[in-house]
Amino acid sequence: MPFHRDRIYPHLVNWLGNPKPIREVRERIIPWAQGTVLEIGVGSGANFIHYVPAKVSKLYALEPNPGMIRLAERERRRTALNVEFIDLPGERIPLADGAVDTVVSTFTLCTIPDVVEAIRGIARVLKPDGKLIFYELGLAPDPRVRRWQARLESLHHWLFQGLYLTRDIPALIEQGGFRVEQMETGYLAQFPKSSSYCWWGIAVPRALAPLSPRERGRG
Ligand SMILES: C[S@@+](CC[C@H](N)C(=O)[O-])C[C@H]1O[C@@H](n2cnc3c(N)ncnc32)[C@H](O)[C@@H]1O
């Protein structure tokens, strides 16, 4: 439903996505970004204000939803950041391999449809010594909360344009080619536990396995 996607969903995310406990974690982790930065799914631009402009030479703001970009433009005007909005043509990040120092994802890996493929795309555009700063919600450790997450998932999936409550995001990050280097977890915000279990931290690209003698012999 384009009307919901473009007109309602952006305001829902803007309204519900930044209560104090969530904002406090953004304030702590977004300043870790440095150099050329790619933020995937910037939404209404809730993170922009937390970047340190002196550390960030360029911010590529990837966002496929035009309704979100309209809101994010307003946030951009509140900062001194050098921001370029980019789209996602053919589900491929339109940046060269190894082009960025930091990728930021907040509440986006819980929404992207083919998430492991998307994480591989993030690994592709990161420099080998780059880092992924993540802050995501998903599968709670408590079995009772998990049962509620399973019951409520389809409602959230509709209301929040593809949001999953039952993804184990750290496991998916590792499947996509990263090693989680540091992480904290907790139930945040004043929402029910089923929609407020979060992880936040840093993941780094796993070193490529050395080539076998047979692979070294090719080409
Ligand atoms: C729940 S919102 C989070 C917005 C913002 N990152 C925040 O922290 O408030 C998820 C965002 O991911 C975007 N999104 C959806 N599919 C995407 C994709 N394949 N690649 C990048 N972003 C995507 C949505 O348009 C939306 O803005």
mmCIF file of C-alpha atoms and ligand atoms in Angstrom:
data_model
loop_
_atom_site.group_PDB
_atom_site.id
_atom_site.type_symbol
_atom_site.label_atom_id
_atom_site.label_comp_id
_atom_site.label_asym_id
_atom_site.label_seq_id
_atom_site.Cartn_x
_atom_site.Cartn_y
_atom_site.Cartn_z
ATOM 1 C CA MET A 1 0.000 0.000 0.000
ATOM 2 C CA PRO A 2 1.956 3.030 -1.224
ATOM 3 C CA PHE A 3 -0.139 5.486 0.845
ATOM 4 C CA HIS A 4 0.696 3.673 4.092
ATOM 5 C CA ARG A 5 4.345 3.214 3.034
ATOM 6 C CA ASP A 6 4.972 6.793 1.901
ATOM 7 C CA ARG A 7 2.657 8.846 4.142
ATOM 8 C CA ILE A 8 1.829 6.946 7.347
ATOM 9 C CA TYR A 9 4.831 4.670 8.031
ATOM 10 C CA PRO A 10 7.455 7.486 7.955
ATOM 11 C CA HIS A 11 5.500 9.419 10.603
ATOM 12 C CA LEU A 12 4.951 6.274 12.699
ATOM 13 C CA VAL A 13 8.706 5.586 12.744
ATOM 14 C CA ASN A 14 9.460 9.234 13.432
ATOM 15 C CA TRP A 15 6.954 9.337 16.279
ATOM 16 C CA LEU A 16 7.675 5.965 17.948
ATOM 17 C CA GLY A 17 11.288 5.306 17.006
ATOM 18 C CA ASN A 18 13.135 7.703 19.261
ATOM 19 C CA PRO A 19 11.924 7.692 22.891
ATOM 20 C CA LYS A 20 14.486 8.639 25.560
ATOM 21 C CA PRO A 21 15.971 5.158 26.275
ATOM 22 C CA ILE A 22 16.501 4.576 22.541
ATOM 23 C CA ARG A 23 17.858 8.059 21.988
ATOM 24 C CA GLU A 24 20.365 7.593 24.823
ATOM 25 C CA VAL A 25 21.898 4.594 23.061
ATOM 26 C CA ARG A 26 22.018 6.517 19.760
ATOM 27 C CA GLU A 27 23.873 9.308 21.594
ATOM 28 C CA ARG A 28 26.483 6.796 22.773
ATOM 29 C CA ILE A 29 27.106 4.744 19.638
ATOM 30 C CA ILE A 30 26.688 7.093 16.657
ATOM 31 C CA PRO A 31 29.751 9.198 17.632
ATOM 32 C CA TRP A 32 31.845 6.032 17.033
ATOM 33 C CA ALA A 33 31.350 6.564 13.274
ATOM 34 C CA GLN A 34 34.292 8.088 11.450
ATOM 35 C CA GLY A 35 35.636 8.790 7.944
ATOM 36 C CA THR A 36 33.382 7.997 5.009
ATOM 37 C CA VAL A 37 30.170 6.642 6.486
ATOM 38 C CA LEU A 38 27.246 4.767 4.981
ATOM 39 C CA GLU A 39 24.050 4.677 6.996
ATOM 40 C CA ILE A 40 21.573 2.145 5.667
ATOM 41 C CA GLY A 41 17.864 2.902 6.058
ATOM 42 C CA VAL A 42 18.324 6.360 7.579
ATOM 43 C CA GLY A 43 14.556 6.695 7.979
ATOM 44 C CA SER A 44 13.612 10.114 9.280
ATOM 45 C CA GLY A 45 17.258 10.938 10.068
ATOM 46 C CA ALA A 46 17.097 10.349 13.843
ATOM 47 C CA ASN A 47 20.847 9.622 13.968
ATOM 48 C CA PHE A 48 22.072 12.672 12.036
ATOM 49 C CA ILE A 49 22.271 14.922 15.073
ATOM 50 C CA HIS A 50 24.509 12.417 16.915
ATOM 51 C CA TYR A 51 27.347 12.175 14.352
ATOM 52 C CA VAL A 52 30.468 14.211 15.106
ATOM 53 C CA PRO A 53 30.882 16.363 11.967
ATOM 54 C CA ALA A 54 34.638 16.755 12.572
ATOM 55 C CA LYS A 55 35.068 12.943 12.394
ATOM 56 C CA VAL A 56 32.752 12.244 9.442
ATOM 57 C CA SER A 57 34.050 13.464 6.104
ATOM 58 C CA LYS A 58 31.009 12.218 4.165
ATOM 59 C CA LEU A 59 27.736 10.524 5.071
ATOM 60 C CA TYR A 60 26.008 8.437 2.410
ATOM 61 C CA ALA A 61 22.408 8.224 3.601
ATOM 62 C CA LEU A 62 20.768 5.218 1.976
ATOM 63 C CA GLU A 63 16.979 5.319 2.053
ATOM 64 C CA PRO A 64 14.536 3.786 -0.461
ATOM 65 C CA ASN A 65 11.366 5.449 0.946
ATOM 66 C CA PRO A 66 10.707 8.982 -0.422
ATOM 67 C CA GLY A 67 8.433 9.805 2.541
ATOM 68 C CA MET A 68 11.358 9.103 4.892
ATOM 69 C CA ILE A 69 13.731 11.237 2.829
ATOM 70 C CA ARG A 70 11.375 14.218 3.161
ATOM 71 C CA LEU A 71 11.633 13.950 6.969
ATOM 72 C CA ALA A 72 15.367 13.201 6.935
ATOM 73 C CA GLU A 73 16.030 16.343 4.849
ATOM 74 C CA ARG A 74 14.723 18.414 7.761
ATOM 75 C CA GLU A 75 17.115 16.669 10.184
ATOM 76 C CA ARG A 76 20.017 17.140 7.791
ATOM 77 C CA ARG A 77 19.510 20.912 7.890
ATOM 78 C CA ARG A 78 20.119 20.800 11.666
ATOM 79 C CA THR A 79 23.691 19.489 11.221
ATOM 80 C CA ALA A 80 26.964 20.499 9.563
ATOM 81 C CA LEU A 81 27.322 17.047 7.983
ATOM 82 C CA ASN A 82 28.155 16.490 4.337
ATOM 83 C CA VAL A 83 25.177 14.230 3.518
ATOM 84 C CA GLU A 84 24.356 12.592 0.187
ATOM 85 C CA PHE A 85 21.105 10.659 -0.050
ATOM 86 C CA ILE A 86 21.351 7.481 -2.102
ATOM 87 C CA ASP A 87 18.770 4.933 -3.274
ATOM 88 C CA LEU A 88 19.075 1.172 -3.623
ATOM 89 C CA PRO A 89 18.831 0.416 -7.358
ATOM 90 C CA GLY A 90 18.317 -3.310 -7.909
ATOM 91 C CA GLU A 91 18.857 -3.953 -4.168
ATOM 92 C CA ARG A 92 22.588 -3.192 -4.632
ATOM 93 C CA ILE A 93 24.325 -0.464 -2.628
ATOM 94 C CA PRO A 94 25.523 1.987 -5.306
ATOM 95 C CA LEU A 95 29.052 2.338 -3.884
ATOM 96 C CA ALA A 96 32.364 0.776 -4.915
ATOM 97 C CA ASP A 97 33.949 -2.131 -3.023
ATOM 98 C CA GLY A 98 35.871 -0.962 0.050
ATOM 99 C CA ALA A 99 34.560 2.602 -0.266
ATOM 100 C CA VAL A 100 33.550 3.286 3.334
ATOM 101 C CA ASP A 101 35.117 3.284 6.805
ATOM 102 C CA THR A 102 31.941 2.839 8.825
ATOM 103 C CA VAL A 103 28.493 1.431 8.130
ATOM 104 C CA VAL A 104 25.675 2.311 10.527
ATOM 105 C CA SER A 105 22.440 0.359 10.804
ATOM 106 C CA THR A 106 19.836 1.242 13.418
ATOM 107 C CA PHE A 107 16.545 -0.674 13.317
ATOM 108 C CA THR A 108 17.079 -1.475 9.640
ATOM 109 C CA LEU A 109 18.455 -5.051 9.590
ATOM 110 C CA CYS A 110 15.222 -6.012 11.372
ATOM 111 C CA THR A 111 13.302 -4.697 8.323
ATOM 112 C CA ILE A 112 15.330 -5.522 5.183
ATOM 113 C CA PRO A 113 13.817 -8.513 3.302
ATOM 114 C CA ASP A 114 16.897 -10.533 2.249
ATOM 115 C CA VAL A 115 18.964 -9.586 5.245
ATOM 116 C CA VAL A 116 21.973 -11.925 4.918
ATOM 117 C CA GLU A 117 22.459 -10.815 1.317
ATOM 118 C CA ALA A 118 22.177 -7.183 2.460
ATOM 119 C CA ILE A 119 24.817 -7.783 5.164
ATOM 120 C CA ARG A 120 27.129 -9.278 2.524
ATOM 121 C CA GLY A 121 26.562 -6.066 0.526
ATOM 122 C CA ILE A 122 27.605 -4.063 3.584
ATOM 123 C CA ALA A 123 30.770 -6.179 3.902
ATOM 124 C CA ARG A 124 31.519 -5.493 0.218
ATOM 125 C CA VAL A 125 31.476 -1.696 0.560
ATOM 126 C CA LEU A 126 33.413 -1.642 3.855
ATOM 127 C CA LYS A 127 37.184 -1.304 3.966
ATOM 128 C CA PRO A 128 38.823 -4.445 5.421
ATOM 129 C CA ASP A 129 39.560 -2.526 8.645
ATOM 130 C CA GLY A 130 36.149 -0.839 8.657
ATOM 131 C CA LYS A 131 33.362 -1.416 11.157
ATOM 132 C CA LEU A 132 29.638 -1.921 11.269
ATOM 133 C CA ILE A 133 27.854 -0.082 14.074
ATOM 134 C CA PHE A 134 24.537 -1.786 14.717
ATOM 135 C CA TYR A 135 21.543 -1.141 16.926
ATOM 136 C CA GLU A 136 18.677 -3.488 16.214
ATOM 137 C CA LEU A 137 15.658 -5.067 17.794
ATOM 138 C CA GLY A 138 14.624 -8.714 17.593
ATOM 139 C CA LEU A 139 14.387 -12.123 19.190
ATOM 140 C CA ALA A 140 14.242 -11.878 22.979
ATOM 141 C CA PRO A 141 16.004 -14.431 25.212
ATOM 142 C CA ASP A 142 12.919 -15.021 27.390
ATOM 143 C CA PRO A 143 10.664 -17.868 26.041
ATOM 144 C CA ARG A 144 7.466 -16.153 27.211
ATOM 145 C CA VAL A 145 8.415 -12.942 25.360
ATOM 146 C CA ARG A 146 9.342 -15.013 22.296
ATOM 147 C CA ARG A 147 5.841 -16.502 22.200
ATOM 148 C CA TRP A 148 4.377 -12.977 22.156
ATOM 149 C CA GLN A 149 6.833 -11.960 19.453
ATOM 150 C CA ALA A 150 5.661 -14.856 17.268
ATOM 151 C CA ARG A 151 2.008 -13.887 17.838
ATOM 152 C CA LEU A 152 2.550 -10.188 17.112
ATOM 153 C CA GLU A 153 5.006 -10.490 14.251
ATOM 154 C CA SER A 154 2.524 -10.280 11.367
ATOM 155 C CA LEU A 155 0.893 -7.135 12.811
ATOM 156 C CA HIS A 156 4.292 -5.433 13.160
ATOM 157 C CA HIS A 157 5.311 -6.695 9.733
ATOM 158 C CA TRP A 158 2.322 -4.889 8.208
ATOM 159 C CA LEU A 159 2.366 -1.763 10.360
ATOM 160 C CA PHE A 160 6.126 -1.195 10.097
ATOM 161 C CA GLN A 161 6.648 -2.202 6.469
ATOM 162 C CA GLY A 162 8.357 -5.563 6.822
ATOM 163 C CA LEU A 163 9.662 -5.351 10.393
ATOM 164 C CA TYR A 164 10.495 -8.763 11.938
ATOM 165 C CA LEU A 165 10.379 -9.259 15.705
ATOM 166 C CA THR A 166 11.908 -12.746 15.685
ATOM 167 C CA ARG A 167 15.219 -12.228 13.913
ATOM 168 C CA ASP A 168 18.416 -13.099 15.766
ATOM 169 C CA ILE A 169 20.337 -10.167 14.347
ATOM 170 C CA PRO A 170 23.809 -10.918 15.821
ATOM 171 C CA ALA A 171 23.630 -14.451 14.346
ATOM 172 C CA LEU A 172 22.616 -12.992 10.959
ATOM 173 C CA ILE A 173 25.449 -10.438 11.110
ATOM 174 C CA GLU A 174 27.881 -13.314 11.622
ATOM 175 C CA GLN A 175 26.303 -15.297 8.771
ATOM 176 C CA GLY A 176 26.771 -12.255 6.543
ATOM 177 C CA GLY A 177 30.563 -12.293 7.037
ATOM 178 C CA PHE A 178 31.184 -10.311 10.237
ATOM 179 C CA ARG A 179 32.500 -10.987 13.724
ATOM 180 C CA VAL A 180 30.698 -9.205 16.557
ATOM 181 C CA GLU A 181 33.439 -7.392 18.449
ATOM 182 C CA GLN A 182 31.455 -5.702 21.188
ATOM 183 C CA MET A 183 27.799 -5.799 22.102
ATOM 184 C CA GLU A 184 25.306 -4.853 24.783
ATOM 185 C CA THR A 185 21.699 -5.958 25.031
ATOM 186 C CA GLY A 186 18.534 -5.073 26.877
ATOM 187 C CA TYR A 187 14.834 -4.347 26.816
ATOM 188 C CA LEU A 188 14.600 -0.665 25.973
ATOM 189 C CA ALA A 189 11.894 1.948 25.740
ATOM 190 C CA GLN A 190 8.518 1.985 27.343
ATOM 191 C CA PHE A 191 7.078 -0.465 24.817
ATOM 192 C CA PRO A 192 6.078 -4.067 25.603
ATOM 193 C CA LYS A 193 9.011 -6.469 25.943
ATOM 194 C CA SER A 194 7.945 -8.158 22.690
ATOM 195 C CA SER A 195 8.938 -5.090 20.684
ATOM 196 C CA SER A 196 11.805 -3.683 22.699
ATOM 197 C CA TYR A 197 14.592 -6.264 22.990
ATOM 198 C CA CYS A 198 17.691 -4.663 21.419
ATOM 199 C CA TRP A 199 21.345 -5.338 20.674
ATOM 200 C CA TRP A 200 23.873 -2.573 19.997
ATOM 201 C CA GLY A 201 27.564 -2.730 19.276
ATOM 202 C CA ILE A 202 30.285 -3.087 16.681
ATOM 203 C CA ALA A 203 30.973 -5.859 14.168
ATOM 204 C CA VAL A 204 34.043 -6.149 11.950
ATOM 205 C CA PRO A 205 34.484 -7.979 8.641
ATOM 206 C CA ARG A 206 35.863 -11.487 9.210
ATOM 207 C CA ALA A 207 39.317 -11.827 7.725
ATOM 208 C CA LEU A 208 39.134 -13.676 4.437
ATOM 209 C CA ALA A 209 40.214 -17.290 4.756
ATOM 210 C CA PRO A 210 43.602 -17.825 3.059
ATOM 211 C CA LEU A 211 43.328 -19.189 -0.487
ATOM 212 C CA SER A 212 43.950 -22.899 -0.952
ATOM 213 C CA PRO A 213 46.972 -23.882 -3.172
ATOM 214 C CA ARG A 214 44.448 -24.869 -5.907
ATOM 215 C CA GLU A 215 42.761 -21.430 -5.759
ATOM 216 C CA ARG A 216 46.166 -19.683 -5.753
ATOM 217 C CA GLY A 217 47.060 -21.568 -8.937
ATOM 218 C CA ARG A 218 44.038 -20.184 -10.844
ATOM 219 C CA GLY A 219 44.385 -17.190 -13.161
HETATM 220 C C1 LIG B 1 12.363 0.945 11.243
HETATM 221 S S1 LIG B 1 13.004 2.076 10.108
HETATM 222 C C2 LIG B 1 14.476 2.650 10.940
HETATM 223 C C3 LIG B 1 14.856 4.046 10.540
HETATM 224 C C4 LIG B 1 16.117 4.606 11.194
HETATM 225 N N1 LIG B 1 17.296 3.848 10.851
HETATM 226 C C5 LIG B 1 16.002 4.735 12.693
HETATM 227 O O1 LIG B 1 16.892 4.279 13.413
HETATM 228 O O2 LIG B 1 15.014 5.332 13.157
HETATM 229 C C6 LIG B 1 13.695 1.024 8.809
HETATM 230 C C7 LIG B 1 14.181 1.806 7.627
HETATM 231 O O3 LIG B 1 14.794 0.908 6.693
HETATM 232 C C8 LIG B 1 14.414 1.316 5.374
HETATM 233 N N2 LIG B 1 14.583 0.169 4.468
HETATM 234 C C9 LIG B 1 13.675 -0.756 4.086
HETATM 235 N N3 LIG B 1 14.214 -1.644 3.225
HETATM 236 C C10 LIG B 1 15.496 -1.271 3.068
HETATM 237 C C11 LIG B 1 16.583 -1.791 2.311
HETATM 238 N N4 LIG B 1 16.453 -2.897 1.553
HETATM 239 N N5 LIG B 1 17.771 -1.150 2.377
HETATM 240 C C12 LIG B 1 17.928 -0.056 3.151
HETATM 241 N N6 LIG B 1 16.936 0.479 3.902
HETATM 242 C C13 LIG B 1 15.751 -0.121 3.849
HETATM 243 C C14 LIG B 1 12.980 1.777 5.549
HETATM 244 O O4 LIG B 1 12.539 2.589 4.473
HETATM 245 C C15 LIG B 1 13.070 2.529 6.862
HETATM 246 O O5 LIG B 1 13.428 3.864 6.676
#
